[in-house]
Short mmCIF file of C-alpha atoms and ligand atoms in Angstrom, two decimals:
data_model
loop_
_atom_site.label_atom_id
_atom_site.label_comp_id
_atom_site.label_asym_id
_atom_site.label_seq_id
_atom_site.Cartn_x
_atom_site.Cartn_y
_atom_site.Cartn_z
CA UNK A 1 -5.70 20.45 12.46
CA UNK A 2 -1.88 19.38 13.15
CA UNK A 3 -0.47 16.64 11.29
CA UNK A 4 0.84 13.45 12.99
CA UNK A 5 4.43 13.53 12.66
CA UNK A 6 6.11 10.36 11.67
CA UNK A 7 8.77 9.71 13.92
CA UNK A 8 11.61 7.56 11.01
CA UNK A 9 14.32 6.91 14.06
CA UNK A 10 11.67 5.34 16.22
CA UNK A 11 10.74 3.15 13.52
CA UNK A 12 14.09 3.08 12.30
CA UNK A 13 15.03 1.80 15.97
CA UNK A 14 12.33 -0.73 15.64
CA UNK A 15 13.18 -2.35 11.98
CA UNK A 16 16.96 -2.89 13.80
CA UNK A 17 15.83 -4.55 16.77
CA UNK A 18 14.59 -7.33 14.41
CA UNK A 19 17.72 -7.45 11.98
CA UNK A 20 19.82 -7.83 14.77
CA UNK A 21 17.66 -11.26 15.62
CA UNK A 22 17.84 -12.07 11.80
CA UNK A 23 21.67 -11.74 11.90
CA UNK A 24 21.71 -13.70 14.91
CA UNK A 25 19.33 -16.83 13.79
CA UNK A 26 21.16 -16.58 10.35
CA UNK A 27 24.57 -16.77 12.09
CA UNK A 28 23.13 -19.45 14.52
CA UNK A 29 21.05 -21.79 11.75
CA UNK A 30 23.97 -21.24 9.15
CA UNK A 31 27.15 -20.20 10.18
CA UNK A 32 26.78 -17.05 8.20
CA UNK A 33 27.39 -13.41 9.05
CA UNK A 34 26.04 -10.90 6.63
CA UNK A 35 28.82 -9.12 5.38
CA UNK A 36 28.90 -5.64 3.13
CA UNK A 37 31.90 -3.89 1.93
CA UNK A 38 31.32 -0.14 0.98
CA UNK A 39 33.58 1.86 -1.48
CA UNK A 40 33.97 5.39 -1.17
CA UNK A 41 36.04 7.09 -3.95
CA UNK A 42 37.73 10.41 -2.87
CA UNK A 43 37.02 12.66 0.20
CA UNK A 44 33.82 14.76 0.19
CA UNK A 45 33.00 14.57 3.84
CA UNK A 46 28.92 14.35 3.38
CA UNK A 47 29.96 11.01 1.95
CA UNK A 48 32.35 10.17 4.21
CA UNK A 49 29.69 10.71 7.24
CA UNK A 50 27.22 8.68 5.58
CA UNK A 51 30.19 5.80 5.03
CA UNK A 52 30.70 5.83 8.80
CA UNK A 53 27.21 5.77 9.58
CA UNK A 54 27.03 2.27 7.68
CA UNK A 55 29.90 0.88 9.59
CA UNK A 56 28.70 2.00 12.80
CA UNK A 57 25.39 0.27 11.97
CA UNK A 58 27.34 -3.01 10.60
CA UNK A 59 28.60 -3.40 14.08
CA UNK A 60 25.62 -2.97 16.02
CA UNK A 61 23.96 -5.22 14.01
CA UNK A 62 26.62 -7.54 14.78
CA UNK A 63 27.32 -7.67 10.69
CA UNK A 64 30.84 -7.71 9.11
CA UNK A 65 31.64 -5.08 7.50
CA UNK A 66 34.83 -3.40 5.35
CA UNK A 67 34.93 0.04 3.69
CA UNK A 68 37.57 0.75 0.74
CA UNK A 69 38.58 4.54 0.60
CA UNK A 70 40.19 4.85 -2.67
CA UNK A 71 41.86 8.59 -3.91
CA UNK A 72 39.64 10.34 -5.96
CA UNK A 73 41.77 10.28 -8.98
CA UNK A 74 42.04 5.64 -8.31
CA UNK A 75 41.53 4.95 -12.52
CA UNK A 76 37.98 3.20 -12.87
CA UNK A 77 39.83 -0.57 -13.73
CA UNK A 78 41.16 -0.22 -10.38
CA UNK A 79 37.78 0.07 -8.72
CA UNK A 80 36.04 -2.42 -11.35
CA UNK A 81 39.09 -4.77 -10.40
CA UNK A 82 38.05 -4.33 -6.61
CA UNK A 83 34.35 -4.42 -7.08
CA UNK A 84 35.10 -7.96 -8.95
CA UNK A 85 37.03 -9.42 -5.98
CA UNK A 86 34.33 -8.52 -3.92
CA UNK A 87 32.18 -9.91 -5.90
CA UNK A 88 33.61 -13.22 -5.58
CA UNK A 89 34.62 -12.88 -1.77
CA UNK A 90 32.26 -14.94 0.13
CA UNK A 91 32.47 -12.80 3.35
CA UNK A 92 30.88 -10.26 1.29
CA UNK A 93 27.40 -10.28 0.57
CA UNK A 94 26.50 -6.79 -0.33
CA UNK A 95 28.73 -4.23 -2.02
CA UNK A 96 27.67 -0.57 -1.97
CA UNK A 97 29.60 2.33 -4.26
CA UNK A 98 28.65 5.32 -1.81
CA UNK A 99 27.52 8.29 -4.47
CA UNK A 100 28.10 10.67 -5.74
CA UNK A 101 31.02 9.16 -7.43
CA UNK A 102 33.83 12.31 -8.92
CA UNK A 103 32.32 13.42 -12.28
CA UNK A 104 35.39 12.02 -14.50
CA UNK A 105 34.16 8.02 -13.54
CA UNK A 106 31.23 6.99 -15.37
CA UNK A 107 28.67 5.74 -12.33
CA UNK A 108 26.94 3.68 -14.72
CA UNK A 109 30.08 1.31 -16.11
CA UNK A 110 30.87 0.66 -12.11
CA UNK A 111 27.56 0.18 -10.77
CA UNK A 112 26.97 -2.43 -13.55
CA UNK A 113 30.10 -4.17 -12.26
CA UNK A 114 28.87 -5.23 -9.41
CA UNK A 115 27.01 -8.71 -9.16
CA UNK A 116 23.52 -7.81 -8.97
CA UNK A 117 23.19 -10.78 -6.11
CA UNK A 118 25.18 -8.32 -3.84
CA UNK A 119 23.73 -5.17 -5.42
CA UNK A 120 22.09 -4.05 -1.84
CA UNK A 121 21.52 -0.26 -3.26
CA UNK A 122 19.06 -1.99 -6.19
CA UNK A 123 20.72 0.14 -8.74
CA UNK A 124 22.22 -2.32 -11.19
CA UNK A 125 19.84 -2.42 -14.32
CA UNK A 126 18.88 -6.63 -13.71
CA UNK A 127 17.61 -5.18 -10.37
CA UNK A 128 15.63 -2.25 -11.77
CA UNK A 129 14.37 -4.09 -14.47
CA UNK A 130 13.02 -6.52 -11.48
CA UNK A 131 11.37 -3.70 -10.11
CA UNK A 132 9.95 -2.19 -13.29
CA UNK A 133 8.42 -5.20 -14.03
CA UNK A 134 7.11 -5.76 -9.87
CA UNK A 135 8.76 -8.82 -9.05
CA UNK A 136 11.52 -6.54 -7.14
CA UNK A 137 14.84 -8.49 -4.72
CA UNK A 138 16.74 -5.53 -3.93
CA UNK A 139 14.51 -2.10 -3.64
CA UNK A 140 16.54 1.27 -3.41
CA UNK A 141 16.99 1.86 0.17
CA UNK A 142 15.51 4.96 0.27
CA UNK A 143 12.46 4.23 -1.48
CA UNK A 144 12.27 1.37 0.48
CA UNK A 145 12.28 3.55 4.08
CA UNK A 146 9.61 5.60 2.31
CA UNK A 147 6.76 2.62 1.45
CA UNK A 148 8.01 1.39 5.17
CA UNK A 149 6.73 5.00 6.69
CA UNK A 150 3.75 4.90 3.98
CA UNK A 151 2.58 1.72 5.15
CA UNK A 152 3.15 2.24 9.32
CA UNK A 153 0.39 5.24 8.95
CA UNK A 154 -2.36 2.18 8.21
CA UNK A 155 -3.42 3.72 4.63
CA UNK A 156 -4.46 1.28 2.11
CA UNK A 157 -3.01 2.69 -1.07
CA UNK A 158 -5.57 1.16 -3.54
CA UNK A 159 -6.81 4.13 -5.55
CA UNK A 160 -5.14 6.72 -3.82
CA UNK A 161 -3.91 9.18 -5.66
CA UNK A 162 0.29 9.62 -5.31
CA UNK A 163 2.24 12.58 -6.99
CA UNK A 164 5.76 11.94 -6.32
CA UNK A 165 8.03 15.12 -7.01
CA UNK A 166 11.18 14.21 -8.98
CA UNK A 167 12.18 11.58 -10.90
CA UNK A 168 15.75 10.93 -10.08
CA UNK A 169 16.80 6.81 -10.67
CA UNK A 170 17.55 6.51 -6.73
CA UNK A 171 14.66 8.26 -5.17
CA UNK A 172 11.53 9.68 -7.41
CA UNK A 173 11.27 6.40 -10.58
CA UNK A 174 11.83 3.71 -8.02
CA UNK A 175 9.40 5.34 -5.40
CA UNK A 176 7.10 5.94 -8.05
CA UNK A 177 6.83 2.18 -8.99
CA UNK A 178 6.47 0.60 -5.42
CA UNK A 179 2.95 3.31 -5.08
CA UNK A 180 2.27 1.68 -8.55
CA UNK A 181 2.59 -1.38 -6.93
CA UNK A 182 0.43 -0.95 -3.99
CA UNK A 183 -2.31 0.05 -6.76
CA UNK A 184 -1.62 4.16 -6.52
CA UNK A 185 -2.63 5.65 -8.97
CA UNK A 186 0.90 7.81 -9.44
CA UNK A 187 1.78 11.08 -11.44
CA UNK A 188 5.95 12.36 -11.47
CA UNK A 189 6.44 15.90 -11.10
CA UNK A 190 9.64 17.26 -12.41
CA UNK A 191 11.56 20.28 -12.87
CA UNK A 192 9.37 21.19 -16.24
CA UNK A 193 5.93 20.19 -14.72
CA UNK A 194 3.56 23.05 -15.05
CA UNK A 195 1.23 23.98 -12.15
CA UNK A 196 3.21 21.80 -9.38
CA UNK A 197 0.80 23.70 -7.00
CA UNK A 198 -2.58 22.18 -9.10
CA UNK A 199 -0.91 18.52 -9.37
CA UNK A 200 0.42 18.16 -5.55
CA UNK A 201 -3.04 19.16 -4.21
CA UNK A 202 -4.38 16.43 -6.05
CA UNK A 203 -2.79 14.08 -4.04
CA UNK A 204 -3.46 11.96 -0.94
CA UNK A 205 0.25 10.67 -0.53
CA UNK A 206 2.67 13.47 -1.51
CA UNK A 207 6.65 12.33 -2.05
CA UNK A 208 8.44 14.76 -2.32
CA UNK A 209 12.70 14.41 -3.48
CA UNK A 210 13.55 17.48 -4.94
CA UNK A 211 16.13 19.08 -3.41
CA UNK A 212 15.19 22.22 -3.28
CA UNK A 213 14.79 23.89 0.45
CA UNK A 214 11.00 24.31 1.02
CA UNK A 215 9.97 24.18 -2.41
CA UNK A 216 6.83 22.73 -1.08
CA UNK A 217 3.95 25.25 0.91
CA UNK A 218 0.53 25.11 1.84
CA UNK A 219 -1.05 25.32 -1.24
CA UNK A 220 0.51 22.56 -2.50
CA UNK A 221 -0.75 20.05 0.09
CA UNK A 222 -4.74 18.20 0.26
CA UNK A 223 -6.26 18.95 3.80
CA UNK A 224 -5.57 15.33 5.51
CA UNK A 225 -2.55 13.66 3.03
CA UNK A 226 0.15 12.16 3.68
CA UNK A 227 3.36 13.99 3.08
CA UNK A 228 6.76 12.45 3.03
CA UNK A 229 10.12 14.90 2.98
CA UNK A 230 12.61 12.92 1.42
CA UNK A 231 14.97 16.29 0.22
CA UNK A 232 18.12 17.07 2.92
CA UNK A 233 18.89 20.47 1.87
CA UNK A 234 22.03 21.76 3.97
CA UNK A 235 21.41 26.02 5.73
CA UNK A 236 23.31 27.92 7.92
CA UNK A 237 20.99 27.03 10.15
CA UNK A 238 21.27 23.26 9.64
CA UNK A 239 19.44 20.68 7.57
CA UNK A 240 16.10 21.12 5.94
CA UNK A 241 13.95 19.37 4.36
CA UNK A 242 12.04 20.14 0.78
CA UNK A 243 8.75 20.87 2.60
CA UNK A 244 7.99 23.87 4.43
CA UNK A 245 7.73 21.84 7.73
CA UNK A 246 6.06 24.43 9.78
CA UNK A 247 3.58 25.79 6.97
CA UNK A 248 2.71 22.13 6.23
CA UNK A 249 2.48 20.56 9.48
CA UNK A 250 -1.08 22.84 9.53
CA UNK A 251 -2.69 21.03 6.77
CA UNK A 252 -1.30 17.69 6.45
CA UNK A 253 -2.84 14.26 7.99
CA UNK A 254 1.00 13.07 8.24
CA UNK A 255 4.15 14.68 8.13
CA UNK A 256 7.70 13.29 7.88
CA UNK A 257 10.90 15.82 9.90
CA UNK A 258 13.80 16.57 8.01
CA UNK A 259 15.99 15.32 9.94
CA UNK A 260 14.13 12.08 11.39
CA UNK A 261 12.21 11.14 8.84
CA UNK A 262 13.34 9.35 5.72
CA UNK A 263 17.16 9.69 6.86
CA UNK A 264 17.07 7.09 9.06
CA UNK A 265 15.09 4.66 7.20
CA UNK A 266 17.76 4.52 4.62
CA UNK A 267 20.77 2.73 6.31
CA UNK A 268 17.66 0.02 7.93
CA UNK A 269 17.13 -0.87 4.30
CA UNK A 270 20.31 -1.12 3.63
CA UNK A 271 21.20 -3.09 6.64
CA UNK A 272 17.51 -5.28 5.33
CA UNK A 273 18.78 -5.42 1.98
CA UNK A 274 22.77 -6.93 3.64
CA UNK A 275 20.79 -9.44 5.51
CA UNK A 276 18.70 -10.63 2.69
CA UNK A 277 21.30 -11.07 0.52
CA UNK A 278 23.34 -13.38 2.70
CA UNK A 279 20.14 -15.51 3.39
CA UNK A 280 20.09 -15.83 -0.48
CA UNK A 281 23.91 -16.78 -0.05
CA UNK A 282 23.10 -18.94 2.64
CA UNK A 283 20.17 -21.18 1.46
CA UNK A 284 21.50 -20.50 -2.15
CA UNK A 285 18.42 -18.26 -3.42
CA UNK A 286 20.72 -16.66 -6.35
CA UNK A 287 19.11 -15.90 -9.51
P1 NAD B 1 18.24 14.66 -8.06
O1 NAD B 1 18.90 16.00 -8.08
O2 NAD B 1 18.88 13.53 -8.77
O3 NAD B 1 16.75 14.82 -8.64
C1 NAD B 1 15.94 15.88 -8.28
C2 NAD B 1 14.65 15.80 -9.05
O4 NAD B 1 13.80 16.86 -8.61
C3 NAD B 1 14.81 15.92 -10.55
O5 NAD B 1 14.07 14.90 -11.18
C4 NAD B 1 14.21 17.29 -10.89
O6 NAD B 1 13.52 17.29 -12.11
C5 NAD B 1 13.24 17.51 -9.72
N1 NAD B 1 13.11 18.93 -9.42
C6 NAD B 1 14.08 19.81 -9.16
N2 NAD B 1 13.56 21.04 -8.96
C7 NAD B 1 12.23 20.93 -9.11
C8 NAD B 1 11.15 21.86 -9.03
N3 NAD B 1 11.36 23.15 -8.76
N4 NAD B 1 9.90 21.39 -9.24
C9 NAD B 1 9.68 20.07 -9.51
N5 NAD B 1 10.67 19.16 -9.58
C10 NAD B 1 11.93 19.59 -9.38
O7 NAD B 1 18.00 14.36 -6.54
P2 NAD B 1 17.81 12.97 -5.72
O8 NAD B 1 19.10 12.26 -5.71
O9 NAD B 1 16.57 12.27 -6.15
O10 NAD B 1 17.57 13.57 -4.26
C11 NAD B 1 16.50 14.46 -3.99
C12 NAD B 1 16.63 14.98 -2.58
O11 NAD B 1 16.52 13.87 -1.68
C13 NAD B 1 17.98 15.62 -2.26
O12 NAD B 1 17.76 16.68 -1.36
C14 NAD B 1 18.77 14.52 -1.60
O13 NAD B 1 19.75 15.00 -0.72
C15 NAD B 1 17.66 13.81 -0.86
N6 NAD B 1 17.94 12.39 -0.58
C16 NAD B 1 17.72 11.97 0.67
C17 NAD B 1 17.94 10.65 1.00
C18 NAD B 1 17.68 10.18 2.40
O14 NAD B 1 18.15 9.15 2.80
N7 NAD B 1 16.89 10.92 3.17
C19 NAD B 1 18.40 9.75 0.03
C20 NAD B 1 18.57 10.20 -1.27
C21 NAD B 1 18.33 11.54 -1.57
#
């Protein structure tokens, strides 16, 4: 048996064909342009790739879009002070910090500065809480793209059993929740789990977000589930993924690439997250 592989830029492509009619009936029925302004503090160039990538997108989209590129050493008032004029600019409806911020800033004191109506990454704690509690507005991107892929395979979740590996506050908790939410029943794997082998195999949708480079084999995989690589893990060779792709691909029922799997999905919820914002802007759905 080969797994089907689940192709994230085709259904990456797909999810953008209809934002770019939301942005247009939004801009058409309302006069308003979703608009997201993304902060990048200092120069580390993964970052600055993944900064670019949202502006391209912005534009496609036919969104607005403005990026701040502040020194690394900019004091933390001086981004608070920006993040608040954001807040209050009405071109903007989504404000992202791009992570990881330098370690002298404390990530939690900004994130918490911006206004969780324009929190589009769904990490400010009144958005989390939301989730925690399942009545969710703004999901993590990434776990987002992941419960997108999930759900285009056509598997009811309802008493399947999930075992998401890590348990990180962008990837691995959220993640964890939305299975909970389509009735999973979900275990977290973490660095001090013991037998990760015994706990994966139990499982008929495998997440894994690790980052480590193939931590994931055979063994640790049910004949027939559904395994989704969320880890980017840079090689001389290029970028892989946290599952053994090739080992994998012979016992899984689905399989997502590294690249072309989860990557892509994460800027369309962003982009998802921008638009839905500005619709709450625009037919004033704030909290
Ligand atoms: P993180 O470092 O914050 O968390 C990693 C988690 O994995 C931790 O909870 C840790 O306990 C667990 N872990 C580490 N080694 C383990 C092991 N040997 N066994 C079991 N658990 C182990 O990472 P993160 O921010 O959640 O990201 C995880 C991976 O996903 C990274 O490779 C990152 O680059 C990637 N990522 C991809 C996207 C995307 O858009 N595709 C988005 C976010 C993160």
């Amino acid at each position: 048996m080969s797994a089907t592989i689940i192709d994230g830029k085709a259904v990456a492509r797909d999810i953008q064909l209809q934002l770019a009619e939301d942005v247009r009936s939004l801009a058409r029925d309302r006069g308003v342009v979703p608009g997201l302004a993304v902060i990048l503090v200092g120069d580390d160039p993964a970052s600055r790739v993944y900064v670019n990538n949202k502006r391209r997108m912005c534009e496609k989209l036919g969104m607005y879009s403005e990026e701040h590129l502040l020194p690394a050493a900019t004091p933390r008032e001086e981004i608070t002070n920006l993040i608040k004029r954001l807040n209050a600019d009405d071109r903007i409806h989504g404000i992202l910090v791009q992570l990881p911020l330098p370690d002298r800033l404390d990530e939690r004191a900004v994130l918490e500065a911006v206004d969780p109506s324009k929190d589009v990454d769904g990490f400010h704690p009144v958005n989390m809480g939301r989730l925690v509690m399942g009545s969710p507005v703004f999901v993590p991107c990434t776990p987002a793209g992941i419960m997108e892929l999930i759900r285009r395979t056509g598997i009811d979740l309802a008493g399947k059993r999930a075992t998401v590996v890590g348990r990180s506050n962008i990837v691995g908790k959220p993640v964890s929740l939305l299975l909970l939410a389509q009735h999973a029943t979900v275990t977290i794997c973490h660095s001090r789990t013991v037998d990760l082998v015994g706990v994966c195999r139990e499982a008929d949708i495998l997440v894994v977000a690790a980052g480590r480079a193939r931590l994931i084999g055979r063994d640790h995989v049910k004949p027939g589930a559904v395994v989704i690589d969320v880890g980017i893990n840079r090689e001389p060779s290029g970028l892989v993924g946290d599952v053994d792709f090739d080992e994998v691909r012979e016992v899984a029922g689905y399989l997502t690439p590294v690249p072309g799997g989860v990557g892509p999905m994460t800027i369309a919820m962003l982009m998802k997250n921008t638009i839905l914002a500005a619709r709450r802007f625009a037919y004033c759905e704030h909290p």
